[in-house]
PDB file of C-alpha atoms in Angstrom:
ATOM      1  CA  MET A 218     -10.172  45.558  24.994  1.00  0.00           C
ATOM      2  CA  LYS A 219     -11.069  45.689  21.299  1.00  0.00           C
ATOM      3  CA  LYS A 220      -7.886  43.819  20.420  1.00  0.00           C
ATOM      4  CA  GLN A 221      -8.735  41.095  22.941  1.00  0.00           C
ATOM      5  CA  LEU A 222     -12.241  40.688  21.522  1.00  0.00           C
ATOM      6  CA  LEU A 223     -10.822  40.511  18.001  1.00  0.00           C
ATOM      7  CA  ALA A 224      -8.357  37.818  19.059  1.00  0.00           C
ATOM      8  CA  ILE A 225     -11.166  35.770  20.634  1.00  0.00           C
ATOM      9  CA  LEU A 226     -13.257  36.044  17.461  1.00  0.00           C
ATOM     10  CA  LEU A 227     -10.322  34.960  15.299  1.00  0.00           C
ATOM     11  CA  LEU A 228      -9.685  31.933  17.503  1.00  0.00           C
ATOM     12  CA  ALA A 229     -13.353  30.976  17.523  1.00  0.00           C
ATOM     13  CA  SER A 230     -13.927  31.439  13.787  1.00  0.00           C
ATOM     14  CA  PRO A 231     -12.739  27.937  12.708  1.00  0.00           C
ATOM     15  CA  ALA A 232     -15.154  26.327  15.154  1.00  0.00           C
ATOM     16  CA  LEU A 233     -17.971  28.550  13.912  1.00  0.00           C
ATOM     17  CA  VAL A 234     -17.214  27.609  10.319  1.00  0.00           C
ATOM     18  CA  LEU A 235     -17.237  23.896  11.142  1.00  0.00           C
ATOM     19  CA  ALA A 236     -20.449  24.246  13.121  1.00  0.00           C
ATOM     20  CA  SER A 237     -22.209  25.983  10.258  1.00  0.00           C
ATOM     21  CA  ALA A 238     -20.759  23.753   7.528  1.00  0.00           C
ATOM     22  CA  GLY A 239     -23.359  21.050   7.823  1.00  0.00           C
ATOM     23  CA  GLY A 240     -26.810  20.728   9.315  1.00  0.00           C
ATOM     24  CA  ALA A 241     -27.174  16.957   9.061  1.00  0.00           C
ATOM     25  CA  HIS A 242     -28.098  15.037  12.186  1.00  0.00           C
ATOM     26  CA  LEU A 243     -25.096  13.259  13.703  1.00  0.00           C
ATOM     27  CA  ASP A 244     -25.475   9.868  15.363  1.00  0.00           C
ATOM     28  CA  LYS A 245     -23.708   9.320  18.667  1.00  0.00           C
ATOM     29  CA  ALA A 246     -20.588   7.208  18.268  1.00  0.00           C
ATOM     30  CA  GLN A 247     -20.527   6.089  21.919  1.00  0.00           C
ATOM     31  CA  ILE A 248     -16.920   4.935  21.696  1.00  0.00           C
ATOM     32  CA  ASP A 249     -15.017   3.484  24.642  1.00  0.00           C
ATOM     33  CA  PRO A 250     -11.295   4.377  24.639  1.00  0.00           C
ATOM     34  CA  THR A 251     -10.686   1.905  27.482  1.00  0.00           C
ATOM     35  CA  ASN A 252     -11.930  -1.063  25.417  1.00  0.00           C
ATOM     36  CA  LYS A 253      -8.730  -2.541  23.984  1.00  0.00           C
ATOM     37  CA  GLU A 254     -10.569  -5.236  22.024  1.00  0.00           C
ATOM     38  CA  SER A 255     -12.541  -2.511  20.240  1.00  0.00           C
ATOM     39  CA  LEU A 256      -9.335  -0.591  19.541  1.00  0.00           C
ATOM     40  CA  GLN A 257      -7.660  -3.723  18.177  1.00  0.00           C
ATOM     41  CA  ARG A 258     -10.577  -4.391  15.824  1.00  0.00           C
ATOM     42  CA  GLY A 259     -10.531  -0.744  14.779  1.00  0.00           C
ATOM     43  CA  ALA A 260      -6.804  -0.920  14.035  1.00  0.00           C
ATOM     44  CA  ARG A 261      -7.382  -3.970  11.839  1.00  0.00           C
ATOM     45  CA  THR A 262     -10.161  -2.207   9.918  1.00  0.00           C
ATOM     46  CA  PHE A 263      -8.032   0.921   9.546  1.00  0.00           C
ATOM     47  CA  VAL A 264      -5.088  -0.997   8.110  1.00  0.00           C
ATOM     48  CA  ASN A 265      -7.233  -3.092   5.760  1.00  0.00           C
ATOM     49  CA  TYR A 266      -9.533  -0.368   4.423  1.00  0.00           C
ATOM     50  CA  CYS A 267      -7.961   3.056   5.059  1.00  0.00           C
ATOM     51  CA  LEU A 268      -4.188   2.763   5.056  1.00  0.00           C
ATOM     52  CA  SER A 269      -3.923   2.063   1.330  1.00  0.00           C
ATOM     53  CA  CYS A 270      -4.702   5.707   0.497  1.00  0.00           C
ATOM     54  CA  HIS A 271      -4.638   7.558   3.831  1.00  0.00           C
ATOM     55  CA  SER A 272      -1.508   7.768   5.935  1.00  0.00           C
ATOM     56  CA  ALA A 273      -1.209   8.128   9.702  1.00  0.00           C
ATOM     57  CA  LYS A 274       2.270   9.594   9.616  1.00  0.00           C
ATOM     58  CA  TYR A 275       2.286  10.735  13.250  1.00  0.00           C
ATOM     59  CA  GLN A 276       1.493   7.282  14.658  1.00  0.00           C
ATOM     60  CA  ARG A 277       4.075   4.526  15.084  1.00  0.00           C
ATOM     61  CA  TYR A 278       3.369   0.812  14.867  1.00  0.00           C
ATOM     62  CA  ASN A 279       5.231  -0.029  18.085  1.00  0.00           C
ATOM     63  CA  ARG A 280       3.379   2.691  20.009  1.00  0.00           C
ATOM     64  CA  THR A 281       0.103   1.256  18.740  1.00  0.00           C
ATOM     65  CA  ALA A 282       1.165  -2.240  19.798  1.00  0.00           C
ATOM     66  CA  ARG A 283       2.123  -1.102  23.293  1.00  0.00           C
ATOM     67  CA  ASP A 284      -1.017   0.935  23.913  1.00  0.00           C
ATOM     68  CA  LEU A 285      -3.434  -1.639  22.479  1.00  0.00           C
ATOM     69  CA  GLY A 286      -1.848  -4.648  24.182  1.00  0.00           C
ATOM     70  CA  ILE A 287      -0.656  -6.286  20.952  1.00  0.00           C
ATOM     71  CA  SER A 288       2.644  -8.104  20.632  1.00  0.00           C
ATOM     72  CA  GLU A 289       5.048  -6.790  18.010  1.00  0.00           C
ATOM     73  CA  ASP A 290       4.946 -10.184  16.270  1.00  0.00           C
ATOM     74  CA  ASP A 291       1.164  -9.849  15.864  1.00  0.00           C
ATOM     75  CA  VAL A 292       1.612  -6.301  14.578  1.00  0.00           C
ATOM     76  CA  ILE A 293       4.107  -7.480  11.966  1.00  0.00           C
ATOM     77  CA  GLU A 294       1.835 -10.345  10.908  1.00  0.00           C
ATOM     78  CA  ASN A 295      -1.533  -8.561  10.912  1.00  0.00           C
ATOM     79  CA  LEU A 296      -0.962  -4.814  10.583  1.00  0.00           C
ATOM     80  CA  MET A 297       2.199  -4.424   8.501  1.00  0.00           C
ATOM     81  CA  PHE A 298       2.216  -5.578   4.884  1.00  0.00           C
ATOM     82  CA  ALA A 299       5.015  -3.611   3.218  1.00  0.00           C
ATOM     83  CA  GLY A 300       8.073  -4.746   5.144  1.00  0.00           C
ATOM     84  CA  GLU A 301       8.195  -1.751   7.471  1.00  0.00           C
ATOM     85  CA  LYS A 302       9.931  -1.755  10.820  1.00  0.00           C
ATOM     86  CA  THR A 303       7.824  -1.627  13.968  1.00  0.00           C
ATOM     87  CA  GLY A 304       9.366   1.721  14.846  1.00  0.00           C
ATOM     88  CA  ASP A 305       8.164   3.267  11.585  1.00  0.00           C
ATOM     89  CA  THR A 306       5.191   5.567  11.288  1.00  0.00           C
ATOM     90  CA  MET A 307       2.088   4.517   9.357  1.00  0.00           C
ATOM     91  CA  ASN A 308       3.009   5.937   5.976  1.00  0.00           C
ATOM     92  CA  ILE A 309       1.783   4.800   2.570  1.00  0.00           C
ATOM     93  CA  ALA A 310       3.540   4.088  -0.708  1.00  0.00           C
ATOM     94  CA  LEU A 311       1.183   6.350  -2.684  1.00  0.00           C
ATOM     95  CA  SER A 312       2.927   9.636  -3.452  1.00  0.00           C
ATOM     96  CA  THR A 313       1.163  12.984  -3.313  1.00  0.00           C
ATOM     97  CA  ARG A 314       1.695  13.479  -7.054  1.00  0.00           C
ATOM     98  CA  ASP A 315       0.146  10.114  -7.931  1.00  0.00           C
ATOM     99  CA  ALA A 316      -2.735  10.688  -5.502  1.00  0.00           C
ATOM    100  CA  GLU A 317      -3.560  14.022  -7.131  1.00  0.00           C
ATOM    101  CA  LYS A 318      -3.394  12.342 -10.535  1.00  0.00           C
ATOM    102  CA  TYR A 319      -5.732   9.489  -9.570  1.00  0.00           C
ATOM    103  CA  PHE A 320      -8.155  11.256  -7.213  1.00  0.00           C
ATOM    104  CA  GLY A 321      -7.833  14.942  -8.084  1.00  0.00           C
ATOM    105  CA  ALA A 322      -6.539  15.694  -4.578  1.00  0.00           C
ATOM    106  CA  ALA A 323      -4.274  13.867  -2.164  1.00  0.00           C
ATOM    107  CA  PRO A 324      -6.205  11.935   0.522  1.00  0.00           C
ATOM    108  CA  PRO A 325      -5.606  13.626   3.896  1.00  0.00           C
ATOM    109  CA  ASP A 326      -3.563  12.139   6.694  1.00  0.00           C
ATOM    110  CA  LEU A 327      -5.890  10.615   9.303  1.00  0.00           C
ATOM    111  CA  THR A 328      -3.810  10.837  12.467  1.00  0.00           C
ATOM    112  CA  LEU A 329      -5.734  13.846  13.787  1.00  0.00           C
ATOM    113  CA  VAL A 330      -8.986  13.517  11.842  1.00  0.00           C
ATOM    114  CA  ALA A 331     -11.020  12.593  14.946  1.00  0.00           C
ATOM    115  CA  ARG A 332      -9.888  15.768  16.703  1.00  0.00           C
ATOM    116  CA  VAL A 333     -10.678  17.902  13.660  1.00  0.00           C
ATOM    117  CA  ARG A 334     -14.031  16.395  12.703  1.00  0.00           C
ATOM    118  CA  GLY A 335     -15.237  14.824  15.942  1.00  0.00           C
ATOM    119  CA  VAL A 336     -16.133  11.190  16.591  1.00  0.00           C
ATOM    120  CA  ASP A 337     -19.884  11.644  16.001  1.00  0.00           C
ATOM    121  CA  TRP A 338     -19.234  13.195  12.585  1.00  0.00           C
ATOM    122  CA  LEU A 339     -16.912  10.352  11.586  1.00  0.00           C
ATOM    123  CA  TYR A 340     -19.325   7.691  12.838  1.00  0.00           C
ATOM    124  CA  THR A 341     -22.185   9.210  10.847  1.00  0.00           C
ATOM    125  CA  TYR A 342     -20.067   9.918   7.765  1.00  0.00           C
ATOM    126  CA  LEU A 343     -18.741   6.377   7.403  1.00  0.00           C
ATOM    127  CA  ARG A 344     -22.272   4.925   7.606  1.00  0.00           C
ATOM    128  CA  THR A 345     -24.137   7.317   5.294  1.00  0.00           C
ATOM    129  CA  PHE A 346     -22.730   6.807   1.811  1.00  0.00           C
ATOM    130  CA  TYR A 347     -25.412   6.355  -0.833  1.00  0.00           C
ATOM    131  CA  GLU A 348     -25.581   5.724  -4.572  1.00  0.00           C
ATOM    132  CA  ASP A 349     -25.295   8.811  -6.783  1.00  0.00           C
ATOM    133  CA  ASP A 350     -24.500   8.260 -10.459  1.00  0.00           C
ATOM    134  CA  SER A 351     -23.614  11.927 -10.910  1.00  0.00           C
ATOM    135  CA  ARG A 352     -20.508  11.578  -8.735  1.00  0.00           C
ATOM    136  CA  PRO A 353     -17.118  10.338 -10.047  1.00  0.00           C
ATOM    137  CA  PHE A 354     -17.072   7.317  -7.708  1.00  0.00           C
ATOM    138  CA  GLY A 355     -20.814   6.707  -7.953  1.00  0.00           C
ATOM    139  CA  VAL A 356     -21.550   7.672  -4.346  1.00  0.00           C
ATOM    140  CA  ASN A 357     -22.432  10.717  -2.288  1.00  0.00           C
ATOM    141  CA  ASN A 358     -22.667  11.226   1.457  1.00  0.00           C
ATOM    142  CA  LYS A 359     -25.346  12.504   3.808  1.00  0.00           C
ATOM    143  CA  VAL A 360     -23.050  14.677   5.933  1.00  0.00           C
ATOM    144  CA  PHE A 361     -20.462  15.500   3.243  1.00  0.00           C
ATOM    145  CA  ASN A 362     -22.285  16.515   0.081  1.00  0.00           C
ATOM    146  CA  LYS A 363     -20.376  15.919  -3.177  1.00  0.00           C
ATOM    147  CA  VAL A 364     -17.788  13.837  -1.374  1.00  0.00           C
ATOM    148  CA  GLY A 365     -14.717  12.936  -3.418  1.00  0.00           C
ATOM    149  CA  MET A 366     -14.051   9.614  -1.688  1.00  0.00           C
ATOM    150  CA  PRO A 367     -15.345   6.159  -2.670  1.00  0.00           C
ATOM    151  CA  ASN A 368     -17.277   4.091  -0.159  1.00  0.00           C
ATOM    152  CA  VAL A 369     -14.456   1.748   0.817  1.00  0.00           C
ATOM    153  CA  LEU A 370     -16.654  -0.128   3.300  1.00  0.00           C
ATOM    154  CA  TRP A 371     -19.446  -0.958   0.844  1.00  0.00           C
ATOM    155  CA  GLU A 372     -18.631  -4.674   0.815  1.00  0.00           C
ATOM    156  CA  LEU A 373     -19.280  -4.767   4.554  1.00  0.00           C
ATOM    157  CA  GLN A 374     -22.291  -2.455   4.657  1.00  0.00           C
ATOM    158  CA  GLY A 375     -23.896  -3.028   1.274  1.00  0.00           C
ATOM    159  CA  LEU A 376     -25.501  -0.404  -0.964  1.00  0.00           C
ATOM    160  CA  GLN A 377     -27.878   2.363   0.082  1.00  0.00           C
ATOM    161  CA  LYS A 378     -30.131   4.627  -1.922  1.00  0.00           C
ATOM    162  CA  PRO A 379     -31.283   8.089  -0.854  1.00  0.00           C
ATOM    163  CA  VAL A 380     -34.841   8.912   0.167  1.00  0.00           C
ATOM    164  CA  PHE A 381     -35.870  12.448  -0.815  1.00  0.00           C
ATOM    165  CA  GLU A 382     -38.901  14.557   0.000  1.00  0.00           C
ATOM    166  CA  THR A 383     -40.074  17.692  -1.779  1.00  0.00           C
ATOM    167  CA  GLU A 384     -40.232  20.832   0.355  1.00  0.00           C
ATOM    168  CA  THR A 385     -41.282  24.381  -0.459  1.00  0.00           C
ATOM    169  CA  ASN A 386     -39.244  27.319   0.816  1.00  0.00           C
ATOM    170  CA  SER A 387     -40.509  30.743   1.876  1.00  0.00           C
ATOM    171  CA  GLN A 388     -40.292  32.018  -1.728  1.00  0.00           C
ATOM    172  CA  GLY A 389     -42.533  29.220  -2.956  1.00  0.00           C
ATOM    173  CA  HIS A 390     -39.769  27.277  -4.706  1.00  0.00           C
ATOM    174  CA  GLU A 391     -39.734  23.499  -4.401  1.00  0.00           C
ATOM    175  CA  HIS A 392     -36.534  21.588  -3.676  1.00  0.00           C
ATOM    176  CA  GLN A 393     -35.519  18.047  -2.809  1.00  0.00           C
ATOM    177  CA  VAL A 394     -34.442  17.295   0.756  1.00  0.00           C
ATOM    178  CA  LEU A 395     -32.591  14.140   1.775  1.00  0.00           C
ATOM    179  CA  VAL A 396     -34.558  12.626   4.651  1.00  0.00           C
ATOM    180  CA  GLY A 397     -33.070   9.161   4.936  1.00  0.00           C
ATOM    181  CA  LEU A 398     -31.261   6.209   3.398  1.00  0.00           C
ATOM    182  CA  GLU A 399     -32.604   2.813   2.393  1.00  0.00           C
ATOM    183  CA  LEU A 400     -30.477  -0.328   2.290  1.00  0.00           C
ATOM    184  CA  ILE A 401     -31.065  -1.954  -1.105  1.00  0.00           C
ATOM    185  CA  LYS A 402     -28.321  -4.587  -0.986  1.00  0.00           C
ATOM    186  CA  GLN A 403     -26.896  -5.936   2.246  1.00  0.00           C
ATOM    187  CA  GLY A 404     -23.174  -6.479   2.511  1.00  0.00           C
ATOM    188  CA  SER A 405     -21.276  -9.181   4.343  1.00  0.00           C
ATOM    189  CA  GLN A 406     -22.299  -7.729   7.714  1.00  0.00           C
ATOM    190  CA  THR A 407     -25.696  -7.093   9.238  1.00  0.00           C
ATOM    191  CA  PRO A 408     -26.497  -3.431  10.041  1.00  0.00           C
ATOM    192  CA  PRO A 409     -25.759  -3.859  13.792  1.00  0.00           C
ATOM    193  CA  ASP A 410     -22.466  -5.617  13.029  1.00  0.00           C
ATOM    194  CA  PHE A 411     -21.493  -2.904  10.568  1.00  0.00           C
ATOM    195  CA  ASP A 412     -22.319  -0.199  13.111  1.00  0.00           C
ATOM    196  CA  ARG A 413     -19.985  -1.939  15.552  1.00  0.00           C
ATOM    197  CA  THR A 414     -17.242  -2.141  12.920  1.00  0.00           C
ATOM    198  CA  VAL A 415     -17.506   1.592  12.256  1.00  0.00           C
ATOM    199  CA  ARG A 416     -17.635   2.350  15.985  1.00  0.00           C
ATOM    200  CA  ASP A 417     -14.440   0.347  16.500  1.00  0.00           C
ATOM    201  CA  LEU A 418     -12.773   2.174  13.604  1.00  0.00           C
ATOM    202  CA  VAL A 419     -13.781   5.574  14.986  1.00  0.00           C
ATOM    203  CA  ASN A 420     -12.565   4.483  18.417  1.00  0.00           C
ATOM    204  CA  PHE A 421      -9.146   3.750  16.922  1.00  0.00           C
ATOM    205  CA  LEU A 422      -9.098   7.060  15.025  1.00  0.00           C
ATOM    206  CA  ALA A 423      -9.908   8.881  18.266  1.00  0.00           C
ATOM    207  CA  TYR A 424      -7.079   7.012  20.001  1.00  0.00           C
ATOM    208  CA  MET A 425      -4.619   8.035  17.270  1.00  0.00           C
ATOM    209  CA  GLY A 426      -5.593  11.671  17.718  1.00  0.00           C
ATOM    210  CA  GLU A 427      -4.348  11.577  21.316  1.00  0.00           C
ATOM    211  CA  PRO A 428      -2.683   8.293  22.331  1.00  0.00           C
ATOM    212  CA  ILE A 429      -1.800   9.673  25.760  1.00  0.00           C
ATOM    213  CA  LYS A 430      -5.362  10.760  26.608  1.00  0.00           C
ATOM    214  CA  LEU A 431      -6.129   8.094  29.233  1.00  0.00           C
ATOM    215  CA  GLU A 432      -2.739   8.534  30.865  1.00  0.00           C
ATOM    216  CA  ARG A 433      -3.187  12.310  30.862  1.00  0.00           C
ATOM    217  CA  GLN A 434      -6.609  12.053  32.488  1.00  0.00           C
ATOM    218  CA  ALA A 435      -5.344   9.655  35.168  1.00  0.00           C
ATOM    219  CA  LEU A 436      -2.386  11.928  35.884  1.00  0.00           C
ATOM    220  CA  GLY A 437      -4.697  14.944  36.050  1.00  0.00           C
ATOM    221  CA  ILE A 438      -6.762  13.322  38.812  1.00  0.00           C
ATOM    222  CA  LYS A 439      -3.599  12.593  40.798  1.00  0.00           C
ATOM    223  CA  VAL A 440      -2.398  16.175  40.372  1.00  0.00           C
ATOM    224  CA  ILE A 441      -5.732  17.582  41.555  1.00  0.00           C
ATOM    225  CA  LEU A 442      -5.673  15.325  44.635  1.00  0.00           C
ATOM    226  CA  PHE A 443      -2.093  16.382  45.362  1.00  0.00           C
ATOM    227  CA  LEU A 444      -3.004  20.065  45.082  1.00  0.00           C
ATOM    228  CA  PHE A 445      -5.993  19.540  47.376  1.00  0.00           C
ATOM    229  CA  VAL A 446      -3.792  17.943  50.047  1.00  0.00           C
ATOM    230  CA  LEU A 447      -1.196  20.686  49.538  1.00  0.00           C
ATOM    231  CA  LEU A 448      -3.916  23.307  50.004  1.00  0.00           C
ATOM    232  CA  ILE A 449      -4.873  21.821  53.369  1.00  0.00           C
ATOM    233  CA  LEU A 450      -1.249  21.666  54.522  1.00  0.00           C
ATOM    234  CA  THR A 451      -0.619  25.218  53.325  1.00  0.00           C
ATOM    235  CA  TYR A 452      -3.681  26.481  55.189  1.00  0.00           C
ATOM    236  CA  LEU A 453      -2.613  24.745  58.409  1.00  0.00           C
ATOM    237  CA  LEU A 454       0.906  26.140  58.006  1.00  0.00           C
ATOM    238  CA  LYS A 455      -0.490  29.626  57.471  1.00  0.00           C
ATOM    239  CA  LYS A 456      -2.559  29.339  60.666  1.00  0.00           C
ATOM    240  CA  GLU A 457       0.530  28.239  62.587  1.00  0.00           C
ATOM    241  CA  TYR A 458       2.630  31.161  61.326  1.00  0.00           C
ATOM    242  CA  TRP A 459      -0.058  33.777  61.953  1.00  0.00           C
ATOM    243  CA  LYS A 460      -1.556  32.489  65.199  1.00  0.00           C
ATOM    244  CA  ASP A 461       0.150  35.176  67.337  1.00  0.00           C
ATOM    245  CA  ILE A 462      -0.689  38.037  64.988  1.00  0.00           C
ATOM    246  CA  HIS A 463      -4.009  39.822  65.472  1.00  0.00           C
TER     247      HIS A 463
END
C-alpha cells in the first residue's frame, strides 16, 4: 500500500510543481478546435512569428494541410519558405549550438507546448509582455517572470508598461506587486484583433499537441454506443441461456 501511495505521489508531483509555479491570473483562451479558419490563421502566425527560432519537429506540413483543409500548393506558397518537402516536419535551420550562443539556451520545440503548459497559460503569456529595461531583450512577462524570450508579437500588439502597487507583508516589509499592464503604444492591430490573433495561434498550438483529438473523440462516442448496444444484447442472451435455471 505504501509503495502504491508513493507511486501516486511521484506521478502527481510534476502537476503540483506546475500548479505552484505561478500565481498569476490566467485568462480563458476559449479556443475552438473545430474552427478550421481559426486554425489556418494560427498556422500562418506560427510560421511567420514562431518558426524562425522554435521548431515543431513532430508535426508534418502535409498532415497540417490535410487536417486544416489547405491544399499542398497553398502550404508550399504560404507556410514553407526554405524549400522543404511537404512530407517534412517543421524543423528550423537554427542549430542548437548557435541558439545557445545567441540566446543562452536553445528555444524549446513547440509541438507539445500546449499540452505541457495549457491553452489558458499560453493565451495569457503571449498577451502579457511588458517593458523591462533590466532584462536582456528589454521585456518581462506577467506569468513568466524573468522570461528569456523577446516579445515577437510586439509589432501587432504594441508596447505595454507594468502597473505596480506597494503592499506590506505580515512582517511589515513593503514590496511591489504587479497588478496590471497599460498599453502605451498600440501596434498594427487593435486589442480585440490582437486577442483573436493570439487565440488563433493558441488554437493551432493545441491542435499540434494532438492532431487526432477530434477523430479520437468522435471514435470514442461510437465505441461507447457500440458497447451499450452490446451490453443490451449480452443481457438478453444471458436471460435466454439462464431462463430454465432457478
